Tab-separated table of C-alpha atoms in Angstrom:
chain	number	residue	atom	x	y	z
A	1	MET	CA	59.834	128.625	129.103
A	2	ASN	CA	60.532	129.401	132.764
A	3	ASP	CA	61.227	132.934	133.884
A	4	VAL	CA	64.743	133.268	135.279
A	5	THR	CA	63.463	134.846	138.518
A	6	GLU	CA	60.926	132.098	139.243
A	7	PRO	CA	63.227	129.807	141.290
A	8	ASP	CA	64.365	132.735	143.480
A	9	SER	CA	60.745	133.782	144.015
A	10	ALA	CA	59.723	130.259	144.997
A	11	THR	CA	62.667	130.020	147.374
A	12	LEU	CA	61.786	133.412	148.831
A	13	ALA	CA	58.151	132.348	149.356
A	14	GLU	CA	59.292	129.112	150.992
A	15	ARG	CA	61.659	131.006	153.303
A	16	ALA	CA	58.906	133.474	154.184
A	17	LYS	CA	56.428	130.678	154.879
A	18	LEU	CA	58.953	128.952	157.129
A	19	ALA	CA	59.642	132.200	159.016
A	20	LEU	CA	55.899	132.855	159.393
A	21	GLY	CA	55.230	129.385	160.794
A	22	LYS	CA	51.707	129.038	162.168
A	23	ARG	CA	51.290	132.762	162.727
A	24	ASN	CA	48.914	134.981	160.816
A	25	LEU	CA	50.273	137.746	158.619
A	26	ILE	CA	48.304	140.943	159.206
A	27	PHE	CA	48.496	143.930	156.870
A	28	ILE	CA	47.952	147.356	158.419
A	29	GLY	CA	48.082	150.871	156.993
A	30	LEU	CA	45.972	153.688	155.680
A	31	MET	CA	43.264	153.338	153.062
A	32	GLY	CA	44.844	153.033	149.642
A	33	ALA	CA	48.115	151.556	150.910
A	34	GLY	CA	47.382	148.267	149.105
A	35	LYS	CA	46.548	146.021	152.063
A	36	SER	CA	43.899	144.006	150.211
A	37	ALA	CA	45.637	143.744	146.835
A	38	ILE	CA	49.104	142.983	148.223
A	39	GLY	CA	47.642	140.809	150.988
A	40	ARG	CA	45.747	138.639	148.508
A	41	LEU	CA	48.820	138.172	146.290
A	42	THR	CA	51.050	137.481	149.302
A	43	ALA	CA	48.619	134.806	150.495
A	44	GLN	CA	48.741	133.196	147.045
A	45	ALA	CA	52.543	133.227	147.080
A	46	LEU	CA	52.582	131.642	150.554
A	47	GLY	CA	49.839	129.147	149.705
A	48	ILE	CA	47.682	130.149	152.689
A	49	PRO	CA	44.151	131.611	152.918
A	50	PHE	CA	43.438	135.336	152.580
A	51	VAL	CA	40.730	137.260	154.442
A	52	ASP	CA	39.859	140.947	154.120
A	53	SER	CA	38.489	142.023	157.506
A	54	ASP	CA	36.306	144.767	155.976
A	55	HIS	CA	34.706	142.220	153.614
A	56	GLU	CA	34.163	139.880	156.551
A	57	ILE	CA	32.524	142.701	158.524
A	58	GLU	CA	30.252	143.430	155.568
A	59	ARG	CA	29.412	139.746	155.225
A	60	VAL	CA	28.431	139.246	158.858
A	61	SER	CA	26.554	142.556	159.166
A	62	ARG	CA	24.960	142.455	155.691
A	63	MET	CA	25.866	146.144	155.394
A	64	THR	CA	28.729	147.984	153.697
A	65	VAL	CA	31.352	149.711	155.809
A	66	SER	CA	29.923	153.078	154.687
A	67	GLU	CA	26.409	151.993	155.714
A	68	LEU	CA	27.687	150.809	159.100
A	69	PHE	CA	29.452	154.135	159.706
A	70	ALA	CA	26.322	156.081	158.691
A	71	ALA	CA	23.913	153.962	160.758
A	72	TYR	CA	25.964	153.318	163.901
A	73	GLY	CA	28.978	155.642	163.881
A	74	GLU	CA	32.678	154.923	164.044
A	75	GLU	CA	32.738	153.773	167.683
A	76	GLU	CA	30.186	151.001	167.108
A	77	PHE	CA	31.902	150.030	163.844
A	78	ARG	CA	35.241	149.675	165.681
A	79	ALA	CA	33.609	147.442	168.299
A	80	LEU	CA	32.259	145.162	165.540
A	81	GLU	CA	35.649	145.246	163.809
A	82	ALA	CA	37.387	144.154	167.036
A	83	ARG	CA	34.997	141.194	167.430
A	84	VAL	CA	35.525	140.105	163.817
A	85	LEU	CA	39.319	140.428	164.088
A	86	LYS	CA	39.365	138.392	167.293
A	87	ARG	CA	37.547	135.572	165.482
A	88	LEU	CA	39.716	135.807	162.342
A	89	LEU	CA	42.978	135.723	164.297
A	90	ARG	CA	42.138	132.694	166.465
A	91	SER	CA	43.825	130.281	164.084
A	92	GLY	CA	46.395	130.434	161.353
A	93	PRO	CA	48.329	130.731	159.309
A	94	ARG	CA	46.382	133.091	157.089
A	95	VAL	CA	46.848	136.541	155.619
A	96	VAL	CA	44.478	139.191	156.957
A	97	SER	CA	44.099	142.691	155.554
A	98	THR	CA	42.596	145.136	158.006
A	99	GLY	CA	40.743	148.408	157.646
A	100	GLY	CA	42.839	151.542	158.035
A	101	GLY	CA	41.560	152.267	161.540
A	102	ALA	CA	41.755	148.743	162.947
A	103	TYR	CA	45.306	149.068	164.306
A	104	ILE	CA	44.502	152.493	165.736
A	105	ASN	CA	41.779	151.049	167.979
A	106	GLU	CA	43.624	149.939	171.126
A	107	ARG	CA	41.518	146.790	171.613
A	108	SER	CA	41.985	145.688	168.012
A	109	ARG	CA	45.698	146.552	168.100
A	110	ARG	CA	46.232	144.235	171.098
A	111	GLN	CA	44.421	141.426	169.264
A	112	ILE	CA	46.386	142.035	166.066
A	113	LYS	CA	49.744	142.062	167.894
A	114	LYS	CA	48.815	138.871	169.727
A	115	GLY	CA	47.403	137.266	166.578
A	116	GLY	CA	50.423	137.295	164.327
A	117	LEU	CA	53.090	139.169	162.424
A	118	THR	CA	52.157	142.711	161.389
A	119	VAL	CA	53.209	144.397	158.139
A	120	TRP	CA	52.664	148.125	157.743
A	121	LEU	CA	52.335	149.171	154.110
A	122	ASN	CA	53.674	152.706	154.475
A	123	ALA	CA	52.746	155.085	151.635
A	124	ASP	CA	53.185	158.812	151.160
A	125	LEU	CA	50.281	161.221	150.732
A	126	ASP	CA	50.500	161.535	146.944
A	127	VAL	CA	50.420	157.761	146.442
A	128	LEU	CA	47.463	157.348	148.800
A	129	TRP	CA	45.552	160.283	147.318
A	130	GLU	CA	46.031	159.000	143.770
A	131	ARG	CA	44.565	155.651	144.831
A	132	VAL	CA	41.637	156.804	146.988
A	133	ASN	CA	40.331	159.931	145.272
A	134	LYS	CA	38.730	157.994	142.420
A	135	ARG	CA	36.048	156.365	144.583
A	136	ASP	CA	33.478	157.812	146.922
A	137	THR	CA	33.358	154.790	149.261
A	138	ARG	CA	35.657	156.000	152.049
A	139	PRO	CA	33.487	157.199	154.960
A	140	LEU	CA	36.321	159.054	156.697
A	141	LEU	CA	37.013	161.075	153.526
A	142	LYS	CA	33.484	162.431	153.169
A	143	THR	CA	34.675	165.856	154.281
A	144	GLU	CA	35.002	169.320	152.768
A	145	ASN	CA	38.725	168.758	152.086
A	146	PRO	CA	39.343	164.990	151.793
A	147	LYS	CA	43.033	165.286	150.887
A	148	GLN	CA	43.656	167.348	154.038
A	149	THR	CA	41.672	164.780	156.019
A	150	LEU	CA	43.898	162.034	154.599
A	151	GLU	CA	47.003	163.999	155.578
A	152	ASN	CA	45.601	164.506	159.097
A	153	LEU	CA	44.958	160.749	159.349
A	154	MET	CA	48.565	160.119	158.312
A	155	ARG	CA	49.882	162.440	161.030
A	156	ALA	CA	47.701	160.821	163.683
A	157	ARG	CA	48.097	157.193	162.637
A	158	TYR	CA	51.626	156.770	161.303
A	159	PRO	CA	53.276	156.832	164.765
A	160	ILE	CA	50.937	153.992	165.797
A	161	TYR	CA	51.421	152.028	162.558
A	162	ALA	CA	55.172	152.299	163.239
A	163	GLU	CA	54.685	149.747	166.045
A	164	ALA	CA	54.277	147.057	163.356
A	165	ASP	CA	56.713	144.153	163.257
A	166	LEU	CA	57.645	144.896	159.635
A	167	VAL	CA	57.435	147.997	157.433
A	168	VAL	CA	57.305	147.860	153.639
A	169	LEU	CA	57.144	150.996	151.506
A	170	SER	CA	54.018	151.067	149.343
A	171	ARG	CA	54.583	152.982	146.131
A	172	ASP	CA	53.765	152.929	142.438
A	173	VAL	CA	55.535	149.745	141.372
A	174	LYS	CA	54.217	146.417	140.101
A	175	LYS	CA	52.208	144.539	142.705
A	176	GLU	CA	54.531	141.572	142.248
A	177	THR	CA	57.456	143.772	143.307
A	178	MET	CA	55.603	144.747	146.463
A	179	VAL	CA	54.808	141.080	147.202
A	180	GLU	CA	58.480	140.138	146.801
A	181	GLU	CA	59.451	142.925	149.222
A	182	VAL	CA	56.874	141.705	151.748
A	183	LEU	CA	58.103	138.110	151.389
A	184	ALA	CA	61.718	139.263	151.813
A	185	ALA	CA	60.800	141.194	154.973
A	186	ILE	CA	59.065	138.113	156.406
A	187	ALA	CA	61.906	135.788	155.417
A	188	ASP	CA	64.454	138.101	157.044
A	189	CYS	CA	62.607	138.339	160.364
A	190	LYS	CA	63.286	135.907	163.155
A	191	LYS	CA	60.697	133.207	163.688
A	192	VAL	CA	58.807	133.713	166.934
A	193	GLU	CA	55.977	131.273	167.543
A	194	MET	CA	52.640	132.397	168.918
A	195	PRO	CA	52.339	131.840	172.691
């Protein structure tokens, strides 16, 4: 038996895909905002490929993000990230989830803006903390007070994330609800082709 909402969802995905055109859809936001999980599901709904830029960085470097930070520092990691993003954004359409600092790096931000439509998954501190405090894999949170560090990152980064084309509130709801909100935001934006 078909779910009553299925036709609306399909129509919404079709409208979003039409609005996206040949552009990439790039998820930005802080760690724990849901960029990878929501990005992957959004790509499935749109029927286009999904790439996680952090996973791609790990694949090409044969090191984890934490290992890269420890061995080379944040500056060198951001340079590698910018090179990987440039390659990923050359063609589309695809959905790309980025690391939390990618959009903060000016070089990467220019590439991301040029490479497609940006969606900021905006989450409050409590939501982010609940999601990230369970794992010890976040290099920027290896501090004496990681929750304060996360709050400091929010203060520094949120004004820059606000430059995104679209903003969707990330909160504790079903992932499918978040995907529908992302699709609705895409469908409601005006189609602007890549130059």
